[in-house]
Coordinates of N, CA and C in Angstrom, one line a residue:
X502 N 174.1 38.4 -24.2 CA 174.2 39.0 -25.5 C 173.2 40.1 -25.6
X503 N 173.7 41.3 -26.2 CA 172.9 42.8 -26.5 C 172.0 42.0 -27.6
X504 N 171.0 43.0 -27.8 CA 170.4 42.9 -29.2 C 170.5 43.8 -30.1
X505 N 170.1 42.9 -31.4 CA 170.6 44.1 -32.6 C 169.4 44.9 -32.8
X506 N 169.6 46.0 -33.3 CA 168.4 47.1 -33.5 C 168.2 47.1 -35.1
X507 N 167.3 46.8 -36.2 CA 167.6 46.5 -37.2 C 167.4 48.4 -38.0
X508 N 167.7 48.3 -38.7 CA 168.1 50.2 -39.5 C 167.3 49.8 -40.9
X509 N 166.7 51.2 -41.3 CA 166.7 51.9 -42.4 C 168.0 52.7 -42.1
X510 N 168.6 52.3 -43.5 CA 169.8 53.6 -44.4 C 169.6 53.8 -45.8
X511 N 170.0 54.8 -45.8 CA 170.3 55.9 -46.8 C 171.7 55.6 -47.0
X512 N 172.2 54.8 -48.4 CA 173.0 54.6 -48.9 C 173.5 55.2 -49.8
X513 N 174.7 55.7 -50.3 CA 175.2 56.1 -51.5 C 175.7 54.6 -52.0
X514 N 175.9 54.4 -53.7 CA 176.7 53.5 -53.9 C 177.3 54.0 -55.0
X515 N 179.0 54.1 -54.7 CA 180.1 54.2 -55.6 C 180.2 53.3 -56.6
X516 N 180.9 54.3 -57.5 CA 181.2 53.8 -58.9 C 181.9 52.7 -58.6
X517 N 182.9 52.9 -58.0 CA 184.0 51.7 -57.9 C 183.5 50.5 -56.8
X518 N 182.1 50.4 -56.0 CA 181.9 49.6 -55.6 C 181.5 50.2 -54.0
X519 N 181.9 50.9 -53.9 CA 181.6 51.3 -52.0 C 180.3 52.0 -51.6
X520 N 180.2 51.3 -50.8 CA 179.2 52.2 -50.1 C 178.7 52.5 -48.8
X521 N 178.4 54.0 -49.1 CA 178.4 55.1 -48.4 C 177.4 55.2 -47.2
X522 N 177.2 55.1 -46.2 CA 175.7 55.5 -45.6 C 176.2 56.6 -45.2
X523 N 174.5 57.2 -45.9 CA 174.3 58.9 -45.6 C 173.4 59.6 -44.4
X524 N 171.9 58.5 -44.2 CA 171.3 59.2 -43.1 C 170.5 57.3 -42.8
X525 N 170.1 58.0 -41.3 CA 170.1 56.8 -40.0 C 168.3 56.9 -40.2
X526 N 167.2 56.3 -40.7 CA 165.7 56.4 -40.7 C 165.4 55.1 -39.9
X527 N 164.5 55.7 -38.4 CA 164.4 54.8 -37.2 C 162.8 55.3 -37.6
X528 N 162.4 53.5 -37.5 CA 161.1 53.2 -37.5 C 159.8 54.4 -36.9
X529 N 160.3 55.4 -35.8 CA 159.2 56.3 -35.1 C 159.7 57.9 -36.5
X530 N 159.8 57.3 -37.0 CA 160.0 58.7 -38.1 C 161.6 59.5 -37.7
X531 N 162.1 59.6 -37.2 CA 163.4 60.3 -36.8 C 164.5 59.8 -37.7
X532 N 165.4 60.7 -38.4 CA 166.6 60.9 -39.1 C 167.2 61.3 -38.7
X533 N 168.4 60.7 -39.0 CA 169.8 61.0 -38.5 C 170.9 61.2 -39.3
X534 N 170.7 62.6 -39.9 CA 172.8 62.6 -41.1 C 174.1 62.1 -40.5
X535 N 174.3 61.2 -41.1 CA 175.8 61.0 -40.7 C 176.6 61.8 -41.3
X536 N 177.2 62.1 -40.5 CA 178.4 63.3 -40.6 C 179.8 63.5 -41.4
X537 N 180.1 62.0 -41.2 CA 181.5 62.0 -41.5 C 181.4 59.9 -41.3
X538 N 181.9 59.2 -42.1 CA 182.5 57.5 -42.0 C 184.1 57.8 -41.5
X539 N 184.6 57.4 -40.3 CA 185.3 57.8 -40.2 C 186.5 56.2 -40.1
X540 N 186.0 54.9 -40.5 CA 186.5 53.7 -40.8 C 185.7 52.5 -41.0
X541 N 186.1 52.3 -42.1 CA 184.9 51.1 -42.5 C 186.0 49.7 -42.8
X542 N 185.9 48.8 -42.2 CA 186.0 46.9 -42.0 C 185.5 46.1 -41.7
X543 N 185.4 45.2 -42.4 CA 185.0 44.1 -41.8 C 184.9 43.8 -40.6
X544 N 183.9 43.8 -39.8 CA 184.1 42.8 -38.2 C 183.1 42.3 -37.9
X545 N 183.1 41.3 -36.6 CA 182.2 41.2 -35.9 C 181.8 42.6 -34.8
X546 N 180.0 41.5 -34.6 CA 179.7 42.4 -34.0 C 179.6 41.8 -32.5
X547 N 180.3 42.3 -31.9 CA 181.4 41.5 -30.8 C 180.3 41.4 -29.2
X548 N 179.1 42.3 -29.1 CA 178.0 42.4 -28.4 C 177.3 41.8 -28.5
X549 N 176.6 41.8 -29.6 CA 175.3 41.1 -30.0 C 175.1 39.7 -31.3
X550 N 176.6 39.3 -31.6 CA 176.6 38.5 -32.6 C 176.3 38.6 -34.2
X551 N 177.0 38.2 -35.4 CA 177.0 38.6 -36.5 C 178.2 39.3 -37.0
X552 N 178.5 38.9 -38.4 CA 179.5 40.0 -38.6 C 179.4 40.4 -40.0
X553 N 180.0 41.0 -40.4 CA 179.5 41.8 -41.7 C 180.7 43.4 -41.9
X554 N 180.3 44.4 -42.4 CA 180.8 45.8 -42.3 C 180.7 46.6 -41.4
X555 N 181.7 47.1 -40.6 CA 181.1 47.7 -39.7 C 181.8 49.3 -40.2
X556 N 180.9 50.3 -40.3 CA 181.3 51.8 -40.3 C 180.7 52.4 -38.7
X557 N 182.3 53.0 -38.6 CA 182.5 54.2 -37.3 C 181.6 55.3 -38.0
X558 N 181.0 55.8 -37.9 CA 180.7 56.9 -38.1 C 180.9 58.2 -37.2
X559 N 180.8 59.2 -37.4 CA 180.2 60.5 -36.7 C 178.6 60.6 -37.1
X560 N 177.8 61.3 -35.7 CA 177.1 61.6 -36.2 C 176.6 62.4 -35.0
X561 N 176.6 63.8 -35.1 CA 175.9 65.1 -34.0 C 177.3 64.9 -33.2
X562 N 178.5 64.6 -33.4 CA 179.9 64.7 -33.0 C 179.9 63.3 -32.1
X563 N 179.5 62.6 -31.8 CA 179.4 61.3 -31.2 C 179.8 59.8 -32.0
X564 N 180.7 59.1 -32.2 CA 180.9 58.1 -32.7 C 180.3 57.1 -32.7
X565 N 179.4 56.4 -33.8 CA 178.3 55.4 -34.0 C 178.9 53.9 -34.6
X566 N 178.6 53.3 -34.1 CA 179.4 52.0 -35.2 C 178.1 51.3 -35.1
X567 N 178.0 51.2 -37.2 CA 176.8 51.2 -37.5 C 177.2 49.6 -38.7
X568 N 176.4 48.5 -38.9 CA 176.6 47.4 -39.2 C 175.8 47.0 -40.3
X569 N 176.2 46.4 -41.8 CA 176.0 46.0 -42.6 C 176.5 44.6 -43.2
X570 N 175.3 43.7 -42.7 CA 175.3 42.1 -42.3 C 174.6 41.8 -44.2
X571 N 175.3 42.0 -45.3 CA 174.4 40.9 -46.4 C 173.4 41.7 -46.1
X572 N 173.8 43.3 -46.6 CA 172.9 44.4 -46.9 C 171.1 44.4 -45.6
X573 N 171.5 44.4 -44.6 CA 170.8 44.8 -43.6 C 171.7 44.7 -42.6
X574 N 171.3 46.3 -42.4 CA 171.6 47.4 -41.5 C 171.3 47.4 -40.1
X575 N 172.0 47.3 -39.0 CA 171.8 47.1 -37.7 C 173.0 47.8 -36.9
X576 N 172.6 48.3 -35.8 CA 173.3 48.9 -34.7 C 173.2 47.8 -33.4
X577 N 174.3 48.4 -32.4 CA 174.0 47.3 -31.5 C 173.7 48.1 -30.2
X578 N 172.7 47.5 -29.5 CA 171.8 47.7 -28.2 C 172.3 47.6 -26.8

């Protein structure tokens, strides 16, 4: 099993309930804008275990699937 890498995000949160992540803040100081959400569902996280929201993102034109487990944020390793 991978491991999870746990995230600072920069969230927006919609009127109607959704929410947005806007930029990627990794523990050594580096930011990351996400570019574009290009599909957000429900899933597991099929590598490293847990499931929660998963958004595709864009980000510097490379697709990220970035994971929201009960509001902490993790990528997979």
């Amino acid at each position: 099993m991978l491991e999870k890498i746990e995230l600072d995000i920069i969230v927006e949160h919609k009127k109607d309930g959704r929410a947005v992540p806007k930029t990627i803040l990794w523990d050594d100081g580096r930011k990351f804008s996400i570019d574009k959400v290009l599909d957000v569902r429900q899933a597991a996280a099929l590598r490293c275990g847990g499931i929660g929201t998963r958004y595709i993102c864009k980000i510097y034109g490379k697709e990220v699937a970035i994971f929201d487990e009960e509001g902490k944020w993790f990528i997979e390793k």
